[in-house]
PDB file of C-alpha atoms in Angstrom:
ATOM      1  CA  GLN A   1      -1.540 -12.384  13.913  1.00  0.00           C
ATOM      2  CA  LEU A   2      -0.329 -10.554  10.841  1.00  0.00           C
ATOM      3  CA  GLN A   3       2.710  -8.308  11.073  1.00  0.00           C
ATOM      4  CA  VAL A   4       3.866  -6.241   8.120  1.00  0.00           C
ATOM      5  CA  VAL A   5       6.956  -4.216   7.352  1.00  0.00           C
ATOM      6  CA  GLU A   6       7.174  -1.731   4.512  1.00  0.00           C
ATOM      7  CA  SER A   7      10.288  -0.933   2.499  1.00  0.00           C
ATOM      8  CA  GLY A   8      11.296   0.697  -0.751  1.00  0.00           C
ATOM      9  CA  GLY A   9      10.585   4.340  -0.022  1.00  0.00           C
ATOM     10  CA  GLY A  10      13.013   7.115  -0.790  1.00  0.00           C
ATOM     11  CA  LEU A  11      13.659  10.335  -2.647  1.00  0.00           C
ATOM     12  CA  VAL A  12      12.756  10.390  -6.319  1.00  0.00           C
ATOM     13  CA  GLN A  13      12.434  13.101  -8.946  1.00  0.00           C
ATOM     14  CA  PRO A  14       9.074  13.967 -10.489  1.00  0.00           C
ATOM     15  CA  GLY A  15       8.219  11.463 -13.175  1.00  0.00           C
ATOM     16  CA  GLY A  16      10.279   8.770 -11.518  1.00  0.00           C
ATOM     17  CA  SER A  17       9.298   5.370 -10.162  1.00  0.00           C
ATOM     18  CA  LEU A  18       9.467   3.445  -6.929  1.00  0.00           C
ATOM     19  CA  ARG A  19       8.352   0.001  -5.883  1.00  0.00           C
ATOM     20  CA  LEU A  20       7.209  -0.388  -2.318  1.00  0.00           C
ATOM     21  CA  SER A  21       7.223  -3.780  -0.649  1.00  0.00           C
ATOM     22  CA  CYS A  22       5.120  -5.045   2.232  1.00  0.00           C
ATOM     23  CA  LYS A  23       6.660  -8.118   3.822  1.00  0.00           C
ATOM     24  CA  ALA A  24       4.447 -10.088   6.177  1.00  0.00           C
ATOM     25  CA  SER A  25       5.375 -12.403   8.970  1.00  0.00           C
ATOM     26  CA  GLY A  26       3.163 -14.777  10.830  1.00  0.00           C
ATOM     27  CA  SER A  27       0.846 -17.282   9.282  1.00  0.00           C
ATOM     28  CA  GLY A  28      -1.956 -16.939   6.843  1.00  0.00           C
ATOM     29  CA  PHE A  29      -0.823 -14.056   4.662  1.00  0.00           C
ATOM     30  CA  ASP A  30      -3.136 -15.232   1.914  1.00  0.00           C
ATOM     31  CA  PHE A  31      -6.131 -14.899   4.225  1.00  0.00           C
ATOM     32  CA  TYR A  32      -5.711 -11.119   4.367  1.00  0.00           C
ATOM     33  CA  THR A  33      -6.790  -8.326   2.112  1.00  0.00           C
ATOM     34  CA  ILE A  34      -3.833  -5.956   1.783  1.00  0.00           C
ATOM     35  CA  GLY A  35      -4.080  -2.222   1.435  1.00  0.00           C
ATOM     36  CA  TRP A  36      -1.680   0.616   0.812  1.00  0.00           C
ATOM     37  CA  PHE A  37      -2.441   3.926   2.477  1.00  0.00           C
ATOM     38  CA  ARG A  38      -0.575   7.198   2.679  1.00  0.00           C
ATOM     39  CA  GLN A  39      -0.440  10.250   4.892  1.00  0.00           C
ATOM     40  CA  ALA A  40       0.958  13.525   3.700  1.00  0.00           C
ATOM     41  CA  PRO A  41       2.047  16.245   6.152  1.00  0.00           C
ATOM     42  CA  GLY A  42      -0.968  17.987   7.615  1.00  0.00           C
ATOM     43  CA  LYS A  43      -3.425  15.646   5.934  1.00  0.00           C
ATOM     44  CA  GLU A  44      -5.444  12.631   6.953  1.00  0.00           C
ATOM     45  CA  ARG A  45      -4.377   9.157   5.992  1.00  0.00           C
ATOM     46  CA  GLU A  46      -6.014   8.024   2.758  1.00  0.00           C
ATOM     47  CA  GLY A  47      -6.408   4.785   0.877  1.00  0.00           C
ATOM     48  CA  VAL A  48      -4.249   4.364  -2.198  1.00  0.00           C
ATOM     49  CA  SER A  49      -4.925   0.816  -3.345  1.00  0.00           C
ATOM     50  CA  CYS A  50      -6.161  -2.519  -2.054  1.00  0.00           C
ATOM     51  CA  ILE A  51      -5.880  -6.094  -3.253  1.00  0.00           C
ATOM     52  CA  SER A  52      -7.888  -9.188  -2.410  1.00  0.00           C
ATOM     53  CA  GLN A  53      -6.529 -12.316  -0.780  1.00  0.00           C
ATOM     54  CA  SER A  54      -5.920 -14.083  -4.097  1.00  0.00           C
ATOM     55  CA  GLY A  55      -4.884 -10.951  -5.950  1.00  0.00           C
ATOM     56  CA  GLY A  56      -7.811 -11.285  -8.307  1.00  0.00           C
ATOM     57  CA  SER A  57      -9.498  -8.055  -7.263  1.00  0.00           C
ATOM     58  CA  THR A  58      -7.921  -4.645  -6.904  1.00  0.00           C
ATOM     59  CA  ASN A  59      -9.108  -1.154  -6.127  1.00  0.00           C
ATOM     60  CA  TYR A  60      -7.387   2.176  -6.710  1.00  0.00           C
ATOM     61  CA  ALA A  61      -7.954   5.703  -5.540  1.00  0.00           C
ATOM     62  CA  ASP A  62      -8.526   8.117  -8.410  1.00  0.00           C
ATOM     63  CA  SER A  63      -5.131   9.671  -7.711  1.00  0.00           C
ATOM     64  CA  ALA A  64      -3.448   6.299  -8.260  1.00  0.00           C
ATOM     65  CA  LYS A  65      -5.302   5.016 -11.301  1.00  0.00           C
ATOM     66  CA  GLY A  66      -3.121   4.623 -14.347  1.00  0.00           C
ATOM     67  CA  ARG A  67       0.098   5.278 -12.425  1.00  0.00           C
ATOM     68  CA  PHE A  68       0.235   2.781  -9.556  1.00  0.00           C
ATOM     69  CA  THR A  69      -0.077  -1.000  -9.648  1.00  0.00           C
ATOM     70  CA  ILE A  70      -0.733  -3.171  -6.623  1.00  0.00           C
ATOM     71  CA  SER A  71       0.233  -6.832  -6.612  1.00  0.00           C
ATOM     72  CA  ARG A  72       1.049  -9.637  -4.229  1.00  0.00           C
ATOM     73  CA  ASP A  73       3.057 -12.826  -4.143  1.00  0.00           C
ATOM     74  CA  ASN A  74       1.511 -15.075  -1.528  1.00  0.00           C
ATOM     75  CA  ALA A  75       4.358 -17.578  -1.818  1.00  0.00           C
ATOM     76  CA  LYS A  76       6.719 -14.818  -0.651  1.00  0.00           C
ATOM     77  CA  ASN A  77       4.305 -13.292   1.889  1.00  0.00           C
ATOM     78  CA  THR A  78       4.821  -9.976   0.144  1.00  0.00           C
ATOM     79  CA  ALA A  79       2.667  -7.308  -1.439  1.00  0.00           C
ATOM     80  CA  TYR A  80       3.920  -4.549  -3.703  1.00  0.00           C
ATOM     81  CA  LEU A  81       2.979  -1.107  -4.876  1.00  0.00           C
ATOM     82  CA  GLN A  82       4.628  -0.104  -8.145  1.00  0.00           C
ATOM     83  CA  MET A  83       4.465   3.663  -8.500  1.00  0.00           C
ATOM     84  CA  ASN A  84       5.230   5.290 -11.844  1.00  0.00           C
ATOM     85  CA  GLY A  85       4.938   8.864 -12.972  1.00  0.00           C
ATOM     86  CA  LEU A  86       5.397  10.151  -9.445  1.00  0.00           C
ATOM     87  CA  LYS A  87       4.338  13.688  -8.648  1.00  0.00           C
ATOM     88  CA  PRO A  88       5.286  16.000  -5.773  1.00  0.00           C
ATOM     89  CA  GLU A  89       1.777  15.533  -4.380  1.00  0.00           C
ATOM     90  CA  ASP A  90       2.535  11.833  -3.917  1.00  0.00           C
ATOM     91  CA  THR A  91       4.955  12.772  -1.162  1.00  0.00           C
ATOM     92  CA  ALA A  92       3.783  11.026   1.994  1.00  0.00           C
ATOM     93  CA  VAL A  93       4.440   8.246   4.423  1.00  0.00           C
ATOM     94  CA  TYR A  94       3.105   5.070   2.835  1.00  0.00           C
ATOM     95  CA  TYR A  95       1.636   2.351   5.018  1.00  0.00           C
ATOM     96  CA  CYS A  96       0.789  -1.254   4.329  1.00  0.00           C
ATOM     97  CA  ALA A  97      -2.080  -2.806   6.238  1.00  0.00           C
ATOM     98  CA  GLY A  98      -3.930  -6.091   6.437  1.00  0.00           C
ATOM     99  CA  SER A  99      -7.605  -6.865   6.840  1.00  0.00           C
ATOM    100  CA  SER A 100      -9.345 -10.130   7.534  1.00  0.00           C
ATOM    101  CA  LEU A 101     -12.424  -8.822   5.720  1.00  0.00           C
ATOM    102  CA  THR A 102     -12.946  -9.965   2.152  1.00  0.00           C
ATOM    103  CA  SER A 103     -15.107  -6.894   1.617  1.00  0.00           C
ATOM    104  CA  ALA A 104     -12.245  -4.588   2.540  1.00  0.00           C
ATOM    105  CA  VAL A 105     -10.934  -4.413  -1.018  1.00  0.00           C
ATOM    106  CA  ALA A 106     -14.154  -2.893  -2.356  1.00  0.00           C
ATOM    107  CA  VAL A 107     -14.122   0.030   0.064  1.00  0.00           C
ATOM    108  CA  CYS A 108     -10.374   0.199   0.692  1.00  0.00           C
ATOM    109  CA  GLY A 109     -11.013   2.233   3.804  1.00  0.00           C
ATOM    110  CA  GLU A 110      -8.835   2.592   6.855  1.00  0.00           C
ATOM    111  CA  PRO A 111     -11.422   1.375   9.432  1.00  0.00           C
ATOM    112  CA  ASP A 112     -11.447  -2.130   7.913  1.00  0.00           C
ATOM    113  CA  PHE A 113      -7.728  -2.642   8.395  1.00  0.00           C
ATOM    114  CA  GLY A 114      -6.361  -3.752  11.734  1.00  0.00           C
ATOM    115  CA  PHE A 115      -2.759  -4.730  11.096  1.00  0.00           C
ATOM    116  CA  TRP A 116      -0.497  -1.836  10.246  1.00  0.00           C
ATOM    117  CA  GLY A 117       3.153  -1.378   9.456  1.00  0.00           C
ATOM    118  CA  GLN A 118       5.327   1.532  10.542  1.00  0.00           C
ATOM    119  CA  GLY A 119       5.360   3.163   7.139  1.00  0.00           C
ATOM    120  CA  THR A 120       7.986   4.160   4.604  1.00  0.00           C
ATOM    121  CA  GLN A 121       8.667   7.720   3.482  1.00  0.00           C
ATOM    122  CA  VAL A 122       8.262   8.629  -0.164  1.00  0.00           C
ATOM    123  CA  THR A 123       9.472  12.055  -1.218  1.00  0.00           C
ATOM    124  CA  VAL A 124       9.012  13.321  -4.756  1.00  0.00           C
ATOM    125  CA  SER A 125      11.105  16.385  -5.381  1.00  0.00           C
ATOM    126  CA  SER A 126      13.543  17.841  -7.860  1.00  0.00           C
TER     127      SER A 126
END
């Protein structure tokens, strides 16, 4: 069973960058689609970006396109979310999640993901 732990969150000024990491334990990391989701105060959790098992396919929410980059290193059992040009509206708790569904990357929706981390706080403020 996949277990994931997020790290890399913190306080950053507008325009700054952060790289989030999602470290997996357990076997078969490369069998899972990985997604990054976020939940801002008072809002529902939303998909940010997803990546296929091999890393060959990615999907981004409109809010992330051009600013965020998802990647994974299966040899290290780790996925990443590089976030550049951060805005105050990016402030949220960011979650990493795994899905055994190959199709999960195309939709990048919460219902397809069954293995969730505890989240890491990202705060964008001057």
